[in-house]
Tab-separated table of C-alpha atoms in Angstrom:
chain	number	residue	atom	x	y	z
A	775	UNK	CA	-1.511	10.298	18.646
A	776	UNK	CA	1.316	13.150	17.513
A	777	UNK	CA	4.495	11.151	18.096
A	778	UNK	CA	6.131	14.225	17.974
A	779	UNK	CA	8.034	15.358	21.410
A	780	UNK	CA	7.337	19.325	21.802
A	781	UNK	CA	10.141	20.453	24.231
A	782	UNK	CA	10.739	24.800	25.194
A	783	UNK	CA	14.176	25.500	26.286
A	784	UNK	CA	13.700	28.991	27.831
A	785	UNK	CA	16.431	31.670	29.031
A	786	UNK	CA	19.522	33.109	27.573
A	787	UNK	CA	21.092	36.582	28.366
A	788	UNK	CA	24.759	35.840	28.045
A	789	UNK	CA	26.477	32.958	25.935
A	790	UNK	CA	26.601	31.480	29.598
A	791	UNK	CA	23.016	30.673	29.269
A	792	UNK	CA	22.924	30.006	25.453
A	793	UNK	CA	25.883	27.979	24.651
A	794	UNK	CA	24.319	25.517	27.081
A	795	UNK	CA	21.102	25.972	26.152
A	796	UNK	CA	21.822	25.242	22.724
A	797	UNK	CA	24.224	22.175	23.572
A	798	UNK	CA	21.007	20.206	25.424
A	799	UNK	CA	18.927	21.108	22.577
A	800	UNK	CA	21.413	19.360	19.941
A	801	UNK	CA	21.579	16.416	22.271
A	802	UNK	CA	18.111	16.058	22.800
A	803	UNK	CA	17.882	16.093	18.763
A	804	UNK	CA	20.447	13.229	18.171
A	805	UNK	CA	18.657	11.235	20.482
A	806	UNK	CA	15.076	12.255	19.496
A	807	UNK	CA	15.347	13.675	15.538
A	808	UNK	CA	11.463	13.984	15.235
A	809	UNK	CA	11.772	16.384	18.817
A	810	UNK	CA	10.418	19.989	17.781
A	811	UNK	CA	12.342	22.276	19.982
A	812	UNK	CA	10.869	25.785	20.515
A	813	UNK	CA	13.014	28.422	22.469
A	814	UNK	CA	11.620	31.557	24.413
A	815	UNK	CA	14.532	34.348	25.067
A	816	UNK	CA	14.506	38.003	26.289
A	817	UNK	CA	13.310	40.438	23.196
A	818	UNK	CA	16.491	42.479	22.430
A	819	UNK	CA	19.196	39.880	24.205
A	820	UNK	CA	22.137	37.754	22.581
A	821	UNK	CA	19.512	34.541	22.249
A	822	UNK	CA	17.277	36.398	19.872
A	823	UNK	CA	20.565	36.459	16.821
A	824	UNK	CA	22.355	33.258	18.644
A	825	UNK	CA	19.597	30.398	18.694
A	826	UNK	CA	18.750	31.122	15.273
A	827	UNK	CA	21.817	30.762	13.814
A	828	UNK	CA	22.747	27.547	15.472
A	829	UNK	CA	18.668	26.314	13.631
A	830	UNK	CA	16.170	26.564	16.501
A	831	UNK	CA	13.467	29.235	16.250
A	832	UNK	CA	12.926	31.256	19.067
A	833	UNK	CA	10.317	33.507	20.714
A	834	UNK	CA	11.069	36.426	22.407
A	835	UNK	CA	9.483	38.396	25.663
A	836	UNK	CA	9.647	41.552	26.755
A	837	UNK	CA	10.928	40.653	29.978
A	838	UNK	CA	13.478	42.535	31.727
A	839	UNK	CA	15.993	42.327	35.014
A	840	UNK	CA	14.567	43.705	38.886
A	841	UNK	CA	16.995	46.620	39.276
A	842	UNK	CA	17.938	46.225	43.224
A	843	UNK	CA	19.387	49.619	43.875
A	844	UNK	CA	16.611	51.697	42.867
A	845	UNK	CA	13.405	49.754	43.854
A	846	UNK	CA	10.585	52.418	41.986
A	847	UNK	CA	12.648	51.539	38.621
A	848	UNK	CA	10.719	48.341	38.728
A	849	UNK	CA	6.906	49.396	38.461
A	850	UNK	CA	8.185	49.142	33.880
A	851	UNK	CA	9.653	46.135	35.010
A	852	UNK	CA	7.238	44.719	36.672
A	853	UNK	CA	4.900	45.465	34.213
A	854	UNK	CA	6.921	43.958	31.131
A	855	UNK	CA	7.144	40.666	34.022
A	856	UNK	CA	2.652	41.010	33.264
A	857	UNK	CA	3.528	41.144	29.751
A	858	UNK	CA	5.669	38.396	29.811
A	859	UNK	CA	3.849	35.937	31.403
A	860	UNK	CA	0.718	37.039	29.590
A	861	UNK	CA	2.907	35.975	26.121
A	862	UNK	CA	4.230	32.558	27.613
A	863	UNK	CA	0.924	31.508	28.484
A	864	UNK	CA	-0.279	32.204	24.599
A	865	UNK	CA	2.799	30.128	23.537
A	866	UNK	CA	2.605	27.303	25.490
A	867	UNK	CA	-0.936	27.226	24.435
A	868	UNK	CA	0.222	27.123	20.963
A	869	UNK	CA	3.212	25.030	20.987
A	870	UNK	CA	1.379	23.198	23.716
A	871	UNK	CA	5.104	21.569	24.898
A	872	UNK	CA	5.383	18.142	26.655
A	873	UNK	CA	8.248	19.553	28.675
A	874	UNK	CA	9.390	23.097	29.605
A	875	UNK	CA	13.482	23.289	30.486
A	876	UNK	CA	15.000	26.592	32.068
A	877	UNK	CA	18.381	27.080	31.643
A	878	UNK	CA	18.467	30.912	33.197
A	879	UNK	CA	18.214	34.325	32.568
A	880	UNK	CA	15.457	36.792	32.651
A	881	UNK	CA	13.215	34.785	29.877
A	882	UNK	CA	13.227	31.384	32.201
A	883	UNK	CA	11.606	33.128	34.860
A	884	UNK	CA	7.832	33.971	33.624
A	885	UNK	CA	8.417	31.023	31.433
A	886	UNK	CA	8.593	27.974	33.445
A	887	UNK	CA	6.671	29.430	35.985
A	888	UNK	CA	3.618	29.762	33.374
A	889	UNK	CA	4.224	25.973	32.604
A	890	UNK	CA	4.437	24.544	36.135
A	891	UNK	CA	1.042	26.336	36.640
A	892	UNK	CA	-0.203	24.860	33.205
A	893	UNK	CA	0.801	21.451	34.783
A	894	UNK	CA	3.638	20.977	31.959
A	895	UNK	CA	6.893	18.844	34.092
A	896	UNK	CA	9.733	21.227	34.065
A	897	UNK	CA	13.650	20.854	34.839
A	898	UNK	CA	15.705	23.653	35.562
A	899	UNK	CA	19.615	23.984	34.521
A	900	UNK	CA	21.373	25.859	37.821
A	901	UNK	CA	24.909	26.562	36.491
A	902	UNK	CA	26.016	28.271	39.431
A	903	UNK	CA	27.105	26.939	42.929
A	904	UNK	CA	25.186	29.752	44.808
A	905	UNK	CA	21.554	29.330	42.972
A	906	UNK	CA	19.505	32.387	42.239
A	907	UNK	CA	16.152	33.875	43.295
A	908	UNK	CA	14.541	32.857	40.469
A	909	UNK	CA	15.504	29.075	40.180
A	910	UNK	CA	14.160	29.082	43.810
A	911	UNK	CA	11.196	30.348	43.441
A	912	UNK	CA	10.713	27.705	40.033
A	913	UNK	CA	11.791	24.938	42.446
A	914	UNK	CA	8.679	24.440	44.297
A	915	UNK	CA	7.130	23.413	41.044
A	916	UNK	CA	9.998	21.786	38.915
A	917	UNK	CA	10.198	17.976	38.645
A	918	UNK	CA	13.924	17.979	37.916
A	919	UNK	CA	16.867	20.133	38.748
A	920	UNK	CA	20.138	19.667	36.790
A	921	UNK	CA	23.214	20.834	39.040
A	922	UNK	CA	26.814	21.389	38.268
A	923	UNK	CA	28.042	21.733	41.412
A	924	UNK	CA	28.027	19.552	45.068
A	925	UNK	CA	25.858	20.575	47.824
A	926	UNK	CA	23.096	21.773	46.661
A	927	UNK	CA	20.285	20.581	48.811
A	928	UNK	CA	20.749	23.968	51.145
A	929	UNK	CA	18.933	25.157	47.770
A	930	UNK	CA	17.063	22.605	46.458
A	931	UNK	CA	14.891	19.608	47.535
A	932	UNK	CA	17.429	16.798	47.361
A	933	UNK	CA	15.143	13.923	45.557
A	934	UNK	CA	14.416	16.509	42.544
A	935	UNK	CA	18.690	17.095	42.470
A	936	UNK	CA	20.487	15.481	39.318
A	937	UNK	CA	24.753	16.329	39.857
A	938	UNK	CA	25.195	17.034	36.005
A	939	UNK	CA	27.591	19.817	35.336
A	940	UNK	CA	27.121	22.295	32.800
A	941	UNK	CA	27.454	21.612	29.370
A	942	UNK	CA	30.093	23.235	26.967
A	943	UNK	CA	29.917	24.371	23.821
A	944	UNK	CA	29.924	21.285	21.265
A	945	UNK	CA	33.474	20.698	19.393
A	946	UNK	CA	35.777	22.041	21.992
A	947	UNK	CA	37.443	18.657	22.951
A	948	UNK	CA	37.665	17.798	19.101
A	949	UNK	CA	40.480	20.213	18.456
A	950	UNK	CA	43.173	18.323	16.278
A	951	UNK	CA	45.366	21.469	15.750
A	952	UNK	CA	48.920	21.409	17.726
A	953	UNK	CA	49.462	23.903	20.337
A	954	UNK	CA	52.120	25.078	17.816
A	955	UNK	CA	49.387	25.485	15.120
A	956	UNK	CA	47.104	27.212	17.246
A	957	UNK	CA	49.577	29.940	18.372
A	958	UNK	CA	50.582	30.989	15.408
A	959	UNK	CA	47.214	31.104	13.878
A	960	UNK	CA	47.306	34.023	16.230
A	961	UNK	CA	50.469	35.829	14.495
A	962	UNK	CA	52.316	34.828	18.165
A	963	UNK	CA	55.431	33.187	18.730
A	964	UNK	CA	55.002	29.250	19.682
A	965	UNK	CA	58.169	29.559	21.417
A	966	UNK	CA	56.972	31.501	24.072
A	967	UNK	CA	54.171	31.533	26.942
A	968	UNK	CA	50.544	32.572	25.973
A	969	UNK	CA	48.164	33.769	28.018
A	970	UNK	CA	44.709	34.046	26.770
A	971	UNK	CA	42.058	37.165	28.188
A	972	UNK	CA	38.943	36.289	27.795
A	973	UNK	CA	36.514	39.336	28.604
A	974	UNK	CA	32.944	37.121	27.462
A	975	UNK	CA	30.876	38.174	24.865
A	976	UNK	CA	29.842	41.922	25.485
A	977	UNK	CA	33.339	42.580	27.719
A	978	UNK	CA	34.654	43.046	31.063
A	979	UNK	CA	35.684	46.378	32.227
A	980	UNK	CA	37.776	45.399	35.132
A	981	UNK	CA	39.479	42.944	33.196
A	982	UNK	CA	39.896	45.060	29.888
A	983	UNK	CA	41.325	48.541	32.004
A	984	UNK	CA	43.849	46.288	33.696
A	985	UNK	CA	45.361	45.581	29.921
A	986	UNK	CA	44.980	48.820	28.732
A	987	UNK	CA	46.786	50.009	32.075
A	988	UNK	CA	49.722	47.479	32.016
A	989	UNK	CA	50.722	47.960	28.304
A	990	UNK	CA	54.047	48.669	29.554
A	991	UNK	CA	54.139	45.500	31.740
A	992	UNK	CA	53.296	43.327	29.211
A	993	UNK	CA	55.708	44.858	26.465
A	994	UNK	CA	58.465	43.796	28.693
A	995	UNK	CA	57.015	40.803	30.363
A	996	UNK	CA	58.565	38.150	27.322
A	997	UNK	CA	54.845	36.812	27.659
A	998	UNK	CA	52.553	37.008	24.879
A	999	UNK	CA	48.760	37.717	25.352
A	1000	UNK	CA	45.228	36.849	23.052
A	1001	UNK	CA	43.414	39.213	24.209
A	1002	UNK	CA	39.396	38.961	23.440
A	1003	UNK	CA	37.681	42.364	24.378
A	1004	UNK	CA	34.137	41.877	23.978
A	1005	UNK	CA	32.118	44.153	21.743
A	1006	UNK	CA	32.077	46.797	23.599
A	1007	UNK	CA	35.328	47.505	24.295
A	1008	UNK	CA	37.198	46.880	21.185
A	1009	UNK	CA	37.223	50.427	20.012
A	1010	UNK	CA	38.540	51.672	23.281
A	1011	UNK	CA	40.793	48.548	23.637
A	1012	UNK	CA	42.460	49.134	19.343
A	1013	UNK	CA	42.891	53.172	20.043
A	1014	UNK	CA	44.765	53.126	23.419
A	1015	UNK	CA	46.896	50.491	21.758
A	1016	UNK	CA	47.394	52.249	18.668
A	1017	UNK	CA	48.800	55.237	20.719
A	1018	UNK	CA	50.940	52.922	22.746
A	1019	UNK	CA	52.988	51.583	19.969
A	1020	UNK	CA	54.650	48.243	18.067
A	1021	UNK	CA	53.209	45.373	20.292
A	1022	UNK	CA	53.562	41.930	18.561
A	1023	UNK	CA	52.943	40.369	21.676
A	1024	UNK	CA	49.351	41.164	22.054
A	1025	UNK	CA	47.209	39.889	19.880
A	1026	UNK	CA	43.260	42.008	20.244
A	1027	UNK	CA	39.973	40.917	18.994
A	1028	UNK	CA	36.473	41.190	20.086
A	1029	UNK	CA	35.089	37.900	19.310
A	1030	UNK	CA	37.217	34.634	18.546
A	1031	UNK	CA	34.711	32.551	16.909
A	1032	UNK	CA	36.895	29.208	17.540
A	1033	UNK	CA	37.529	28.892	21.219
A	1034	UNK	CA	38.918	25.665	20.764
A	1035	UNK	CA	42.204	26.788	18.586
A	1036	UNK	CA	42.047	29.747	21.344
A	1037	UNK	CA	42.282	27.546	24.351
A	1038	UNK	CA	44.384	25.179	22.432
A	1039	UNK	CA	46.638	28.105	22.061
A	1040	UNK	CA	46.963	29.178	26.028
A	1041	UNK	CA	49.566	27.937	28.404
A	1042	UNK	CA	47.029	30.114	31.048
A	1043	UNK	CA	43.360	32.019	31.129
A	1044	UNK	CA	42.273	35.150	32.666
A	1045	UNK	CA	38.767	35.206	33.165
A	1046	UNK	CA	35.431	36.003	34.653
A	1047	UNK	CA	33.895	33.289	36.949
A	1048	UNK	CA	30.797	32.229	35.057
A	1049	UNK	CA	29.478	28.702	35.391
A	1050	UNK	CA	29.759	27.909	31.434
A	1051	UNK	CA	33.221	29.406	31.599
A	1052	UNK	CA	34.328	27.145	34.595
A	1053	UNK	CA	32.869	24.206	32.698
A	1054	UNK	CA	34.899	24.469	29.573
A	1055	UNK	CA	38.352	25.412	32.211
A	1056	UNK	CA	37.147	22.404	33.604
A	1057	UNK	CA	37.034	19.585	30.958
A	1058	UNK	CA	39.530	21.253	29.094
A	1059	UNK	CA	41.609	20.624	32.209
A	1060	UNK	CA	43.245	24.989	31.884
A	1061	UNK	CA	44.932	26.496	34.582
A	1062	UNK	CA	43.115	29.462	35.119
A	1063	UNK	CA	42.929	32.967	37.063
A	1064	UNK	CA	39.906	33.434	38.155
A	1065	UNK	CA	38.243	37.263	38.223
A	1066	UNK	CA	34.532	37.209	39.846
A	1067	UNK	CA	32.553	39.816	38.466
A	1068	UNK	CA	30.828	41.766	41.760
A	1069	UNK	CA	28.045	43.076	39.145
A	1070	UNK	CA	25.909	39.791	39.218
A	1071	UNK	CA	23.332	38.545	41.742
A	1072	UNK	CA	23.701	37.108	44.770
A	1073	UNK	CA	27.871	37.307	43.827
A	1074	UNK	CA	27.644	34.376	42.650
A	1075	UNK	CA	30.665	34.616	40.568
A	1076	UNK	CA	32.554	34.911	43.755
A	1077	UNK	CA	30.572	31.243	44.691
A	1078	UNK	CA	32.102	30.011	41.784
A	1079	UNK	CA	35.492	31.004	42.060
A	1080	UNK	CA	35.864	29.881	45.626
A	1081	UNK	CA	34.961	26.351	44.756
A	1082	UNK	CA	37.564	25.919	42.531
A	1083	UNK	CA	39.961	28.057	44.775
A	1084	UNK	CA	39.453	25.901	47.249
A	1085	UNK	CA	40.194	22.638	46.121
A	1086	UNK	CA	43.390	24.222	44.445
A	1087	UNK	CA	42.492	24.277	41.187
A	1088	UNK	CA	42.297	27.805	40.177
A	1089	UNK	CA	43.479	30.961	41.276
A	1090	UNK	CA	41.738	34.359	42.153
A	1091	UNK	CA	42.157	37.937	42.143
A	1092	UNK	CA	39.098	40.021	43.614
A	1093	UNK	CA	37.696	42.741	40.600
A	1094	UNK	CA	38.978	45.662	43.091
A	1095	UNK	CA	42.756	44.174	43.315
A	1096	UNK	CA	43.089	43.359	39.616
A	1097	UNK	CA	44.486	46.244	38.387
A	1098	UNK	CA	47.646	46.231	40.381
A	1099	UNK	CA	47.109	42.783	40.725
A	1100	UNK	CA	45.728	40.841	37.649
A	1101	UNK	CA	48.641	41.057	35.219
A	1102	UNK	CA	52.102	40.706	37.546
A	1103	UNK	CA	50.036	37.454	38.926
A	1104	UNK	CA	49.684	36.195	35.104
A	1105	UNK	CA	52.884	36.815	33.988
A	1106	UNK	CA	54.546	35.034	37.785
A	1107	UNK	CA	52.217	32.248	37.426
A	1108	UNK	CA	52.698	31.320	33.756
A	1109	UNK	CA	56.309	31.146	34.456
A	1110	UNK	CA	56.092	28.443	36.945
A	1111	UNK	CA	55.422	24.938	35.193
A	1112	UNK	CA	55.136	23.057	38.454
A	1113	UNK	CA	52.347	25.233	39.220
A	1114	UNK	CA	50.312	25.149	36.274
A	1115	UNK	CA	50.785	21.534	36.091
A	1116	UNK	CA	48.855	21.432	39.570
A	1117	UNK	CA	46.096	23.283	39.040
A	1118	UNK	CA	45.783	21.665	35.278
A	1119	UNK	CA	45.346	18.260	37.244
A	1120	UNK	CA	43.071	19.683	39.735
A	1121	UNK	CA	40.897	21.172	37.845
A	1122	UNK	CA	40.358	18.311	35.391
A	1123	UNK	CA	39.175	16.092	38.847
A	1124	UNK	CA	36.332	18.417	38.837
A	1125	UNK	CA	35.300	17.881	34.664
A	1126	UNK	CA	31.555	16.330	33.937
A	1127	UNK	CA	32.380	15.413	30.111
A	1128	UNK	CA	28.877	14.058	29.275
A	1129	UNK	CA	26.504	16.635	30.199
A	1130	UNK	CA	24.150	17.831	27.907
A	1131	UNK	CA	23.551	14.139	27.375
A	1132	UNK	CA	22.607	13.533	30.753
A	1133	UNK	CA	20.194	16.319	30.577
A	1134	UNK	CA	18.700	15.121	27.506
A	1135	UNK	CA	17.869	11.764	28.868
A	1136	UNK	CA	16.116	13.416	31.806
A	1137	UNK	CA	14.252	16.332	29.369
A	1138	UNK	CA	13.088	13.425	26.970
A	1139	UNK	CA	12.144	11.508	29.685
A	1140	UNK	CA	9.830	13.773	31.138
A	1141	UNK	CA	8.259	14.776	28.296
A	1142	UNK	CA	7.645	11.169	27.245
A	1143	UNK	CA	5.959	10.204	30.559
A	1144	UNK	CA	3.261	13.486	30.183
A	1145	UNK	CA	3.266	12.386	26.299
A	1146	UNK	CA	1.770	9.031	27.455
A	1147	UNK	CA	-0.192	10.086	30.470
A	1148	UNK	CA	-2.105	12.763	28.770
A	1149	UNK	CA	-1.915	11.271	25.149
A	1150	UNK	CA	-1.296	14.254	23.085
C-alpha cells in the first residue's frame, strides 16, 4: 500500500483565503513530511503566484464569482462553474486525494463538492461568523467543519462543528525586533504614536480616499501613519501625495512583505473586517478600528466586526461614515492609553493561538481513516 497521504487544499481569492490555506498545509507537513499536498485555486487569482512561492503546486479552474445584481451575467459564469467541475473531477481522479479541505473562495466551491460526490471525506475552513452560500451548500456532505467563531450551529450541523479559529500567517508572534526598531525601520519617529492602514492586498477604496482626503488632518495631527495601499492604489495614493507636499509622517507602500515588524510597529490598526485579518488583531492582542467592507456577500464583514464590537474589543466605523469619520476617530483614539489598553486585553480573550495545528490533526485524520478503509 502507498503510505503516502494525498491531501487538496482548495480555494484562495484574497490572502484571507491563502495565508490560511497555506498555514494548514505547512502544519499538516511537519506533522506528516511524506503528505503530498496538491492545491486547486481560481485561474487568474492571487493563489495561482502565492501557493507556489510558499512550495505547493497548484491547479487552477476557470471558475468565477455569481454576479447578484445582474442575474443574465451568469449564463459565462455558470458555464465556467460546468467547466470547473468538469476539471476537478479529472484531478481528483488523478491525484486521487485521501482528503479534500476547503478553505473558501470561488475554487472551493466545484471542488469539494466534486469530492463529497466522489465519496472523498472533506472539512471545510469557515473564517467568517456569518457563513456563506457556498460552505452551506458543501455542508450537507462535509465530515468536518473548522469554525473560528461561537454559534455556529444556526449554520452548521453541530456534531460536524470543530471551534478552531483561523489560522495566521506563520512567524508573526516570533517578532524579536523592539517596537523602537520596528518604527524606525519605517523612517518614523519612535517617539510618537503610529497608526498602521492596512488596505489588504489589492486595496480598499473607502479606506485609501479617506487618507488621500485628510492629508491636511494628518499633517497636523502629531500622529504618524504606515500606510499600505494595495496594488491598485499606489499610483493614485504616491501622486496626490506628491502634490500635497513634505509629509514625514506618512509613510506609503503597497505591499509590506513583513507584517510582523509592521504590527510590531503600530500603537493602533485601521482595517477591513476580514476573518484572517481579525485573527492576526486577535492573537497579536492590537487595538483595532474596524472598517467592514459592504462589497462582500452576505456582509459578512459587518458579522465580523460586530462580534468583536460587541464584546468591546474593537471599534467600528461603517464604509459610508469613514470619510468624515475614519481618521479624527484614529487620531482621538490613539491618544487615549486607557482605551487602547482595553480593547488590547479584550481582544486577546478572543485569540485561538494553535490553529492550523488543530486543523491538521483533524485533515490527517480523515485522510488516514479513508487511507485504511479503502487501502490505497
Amino acid at each position: 500500500m502507498d503510505q503516502n497521504l494525498r491531501i487538496i487544499i482548495s480555494g484562495g481569492g484574497t490572502g484571507g483565503h491563502i495565508f490560511p490555506a497555506i498555514s494548514i498545509a505547512n502544519a499538516i507537513k511537519e506533522m506528516r513530511p511524506d503528505a503530498d499536498i496538491l492545491f486547486v485555486g481560481a485561474e487568474g487569482r492571487m493563489e495561482m503566484h502565492r501557493v507556489p512561492a510558499a512550495g505547493y503546486p497548484i491547479k487552477g479552474l476557470p471558475v468565477a464569482g455569481f454576479n447578484r445584481k445582474n442575474l443574465l451575467k451568469n449564463i459565462p459564469v455558470l458555464i465556467k462553474l460546468f467547466k470547473s467541475q468538469r476539471m476537478a473531477r479529472k484531478i481528483i481522479k488523478d491525484f486521487r486525494p485521501h482528503a479534500a479541505v476547503g478553505v473558501g473562495g470561488y475554487a472551493s466551491g466545484p471542488t469539494l463538492k466534486v469530492a463529497g460526490s466522489m465519496g472523498i471525506p472533506t472539512l471545510l475552513q469557515e473564517q467568517n461568523s456569518y457563513a456563506g452560500v457556498t460552505n452551506k451548500l458543501l455542508a450537507q456532505k462535509a465530515h468536518k467543519i473548522c469554525v473560528a467563531y461561537e454559534g455556529m450551529e444556526r449554520f452548521f450541523s453541530k456534531d460536524k462543528i470543530i471551534l478552531t479559529g483561523n489560522p495566521v500567517r506563520q512567524g508573526l508572534r516570533n517578532a524579536t525586533i523592539s517596537k523602537e526598531e520596528a518604527v524606525r525601520s519605517f523612517g518614523l519617529d519612535p517617539e510618537k504614536k503610529t497608526v498602521l492602514i492596512l488596505g489588504g492586498s489589492l486595496g480598499a477604496r473607502t479606506i485609501n480616499q479617506c487618507i488621500m482626503e485628510n492629508l491636511d488632518r494628518i499633517k497636523e495631527s502629531d500622529i504618524q501613519f504606515i500606510w499600505q495601499t494595495g496594488k491598485m492604489y499606489i499610483e493614485e495614493a504616491h501622486k496626490i501625495v506628491d502634490q500635497f507636499g513634505e509629509l514625514p509622517m506618512l509613510h506609503v507602500t503597497d505591499f509590506i512583505s513583513d507584517m510582523a515588524m509592521a504590527y510590531r510597529a503600530a500603537d493602533l490598526v485601521i482595517s477591513r473586517a476580514g476573518a484572517g485579518s481579525i485573527s492576526e488583531f486577535c492573537l497579536l492582542e492590537k487595538p483595532v478600528i474596524l472598517v467592514p467592507s459592504p462589497n462582500v456577500a452576505e456582509d459578512h464583514q459587518t458579522q465580523n466586526a460586530l462580534a468583536l464590537v460587541n464584546k468591546n474589543a474593537a471599534l467600528y466605523v461603517k464604509d459610508v461614515e469613514a470619510k468624515e469619520k475614519l481618521i479624527e476617530k484614529a487620531i482621538s483614539t490613539v491618544n487615549q492609553p486607557e482605551l487602547l489598553k482595553i480593547l488590547s486585553t479584550n481582544i486577546a480573550t478572543l485569540a485561538f493561538s494553535d490553529s492550523a495545528n488543530v486543523i491538521a490533526k483533524e485533515v490527517i485524520k480523515l485522510a488516514e481513516t479513508y487511507q485504511k478503509k479503502h487501502g490505497c
